[in-house]
Amino acid sequence: MRLSLPLALLLTLLIAAPASASTKQFTLFEAPGALVDEGQRDATLDEVAALGADGVRILVNWNRVAPDPTSSRKPTFDATDPAAYGSGWARYDAAVDAARERGLRVLLTITGGAPFWATSTGKDALTRPDPDMFEAFVFAAGKRYADRVDLWSIWNEPNQPQFLLPQFAGGKPQSPKIYRRLYIAGKRALMKSGNSKDRVLAAETSPRGNPRIVAPLAFLRGFLCLDSKYRKSKSCGKIDAEGWAHHPYSTRQGPYFVSDNKDDVTIGTLSRLTRALDKAARAGAIRRGMPMYLTEFGIQSEPDDLSGVPLSTQADYRSISEFIAYANGRVAGFSQYLMRDSDPFPFPGATKYSGFESGLRSHTGKEKPAYEGFRLPLVAHRYAKKRIRLWGYVRPAKSRTKVEITYANHGGRKWRKLTTLTTNSRGYFSTRRKTSDPRRRYRVSWVAPDGKKFQGPVTKSRSLSR
């Protein structure tokens, strides 16, 4: 069968020694509802820490902290003073402190919606938020968390109409220009509020565009004042950012999917973003070698009938996606979106599961195969008729450790030991083997320092032909 471009690219990545692979990549976990819910927060963070994640992403919504958020008239208060917001910080204080108690790093995303009084219409939370008012709020947030947070980002998915308006006017993108003013104001506020040594990420873009959504690379060019050939306008200065945040969700085709829109960036086409960042750097719009942070990502699973894949496939696709991120030396962080699936909607048919089914648990709390697959990701790539490459990661490992790989032949139930491997100091391992059965299944087992044994899900041997 014919190899498509993304599959051929993945083949190259898997067979070649990942000389450019990131050895310092860290894992973020996002569970936005659970982390700010007093009844779910501690249990969720305990799981996140036990699974071996390095940190969590927490979104601070401006209109959930600000006073009188649905009033068109700005209340009288000092917006730069954290104390002036009263108890509005409480849910975020608790989440940040609980994460830090467990040794988890916090990425704090300061985002909308805005209070109505801070938008151009005064009637909604999304239309042209005022940069000066946003700067005052970010200054207050920076003061509030200066001693607890060292990683920040500005606005969530500003290329999406549910987070920023307008996206287009007269057929031309408008959100990149609006976001540029918000980002510059937010970055300036963080530098003035005691966070000058912290890392601040730009963009937080969603992966694909359409007539309502500005595609991520079109957004990048608009935000950085670049034309279609990546030439920078002389009237625009350089954007000061320490990293580029992106959400490279794919489709049910998995990590192999490549969009026909060259301005889309999914997990299988990260090189598009790498090239765009390099062109922007050469134009003087950003710093050179800009690292990429994949701050939101997940694989949609059943029972979503429209976008979801079978549960076992979710685990495989999530692991393959993580390997793609690992193999790209520019990726500094990789994320898992959701511990537990969204609650189903009270609607019949396909719309019942039209939320996020990308969690490691179902909405009822039952573990999916991806749960142990997150702790012990394993990729089994059949790169030749009788050759297999195995790549994996012991996420909770903080030093070298040993793993056991077992296999079962196609159609068989008996599991046999293949090998015992020693990971590197970060917990990664890789090996190539001959195989008499190209359709073997594989599993990885690991014994933690306390003696508890963990076993990853069954991993299918996959080739790159469809």
PDB file of N, CA, C and O in Angstrom, residues 81 107 146 191 308 353 368 434:
ATOM      1  N   ASP A  81      -4.250  46.010  42.231  1.00  0.00           N
ATOM      2  CA  ASP A  81      -4.064  45.527  43.605  1.00  0.00           C
ATOM      3  C   ASP A  81      -4.724  44.156  43.751  1.00  0.00           C
ATOM      4  O   ASP A  81      -5.950  44.048  43.660  1.00  0.00           O
ATOM      5  N   LEU A 107       1.863  25.854  35.231  1.00  0.00           N
ATOM      6  CA  LEU A 107       1.750  26.792  34.124  1.00  0.00           C
ATOM      7  C   LEU A 107       0.440  27.536  34.330  1.00  0.00           C
ATOM      8  O   LEU A 107      -0.633  26.930  34.324  1.00  0.00           O
ATOM      9  N   ALA A 146       3.615  35.634  42.219  1.00  0.00           N
ATOM     10  CA  ALA A 146       5.037  35.809  41.882  1.00  0.00           C
ATOM     11  C   ALA A 146       5.942  34.809  42.579  1.00  0.00           C
ATOM     12  O   ALA A 146       6.934  34.349  42.003  1.00  0.00           O
ATOM     13  N   MET A 191       6.429  41.428  33.719  1.00  0.00           N
ATOM     14  CA  MET A 191       7.784  41.914  33.962  1.00  0.00           C
ATOM     15  C   MET A 191       7.813  42.952  35.081  1.00  0.00           C
ATOM     16  O   MET A 191       8.781  43.028  35.846  1.00  0.00           O
ATOM     17  N   GLY A 308     -14.338   9.962  18.087  1.00  0.00           N
ATOM     18  CA  GLY A 308     -13.612   9.071  18.975  1.00  0.00           C
ATOM     19  C   GLY A 308     -13.133   7.795  18.311  1.00  0.00           C
ATOM     20  O   GLY A 308     -13.702   7.324  17.333  1.00  0.00           O
ATOM     21  N   TYR A 353     -22.402  12.792  23.378  1.00  0.00           N
ATOM     22  CA  TYR A 353     -20.967  12.754  23.702  1.00  0.00           C
ATOM     23  C   TYR A 353     -20.209  13.694  22.758  1.00  0.00           C
ATOM     24  O   TYR A 353     -19.332  13.282  22.011  1.00  0.00           O
ATOM     25  N   LYS A 368      -9.520   3.890  31.595  1.00  0.00           N
ATOM     26  CA  LYS A 368      -9.373   3.418  30.229  1.00  0.00           C
ATOM     27  C   LYS A 368      -7.975   2.803  30.078  1.00  0.00           C
ATOM     28  O   LYS A 368      -7.100   3.016  30.928  1.00  0.00           O
ATOM     29  N   LYS A 434      14.177  -8.526  15.915  1.00  0.00           N
ATOM     30  CA  LYS A 434      13.601  -9.323  14.846  1.00  0.00           C
ATOM     31  C   LYS A 434      12.349 -10.008  15.382  1.00  0.00           C
ATOM     32  O   LYS A 434      12.245 -10.275  16.586  1.00  0.00           O
TER      33      LYS A 434
END
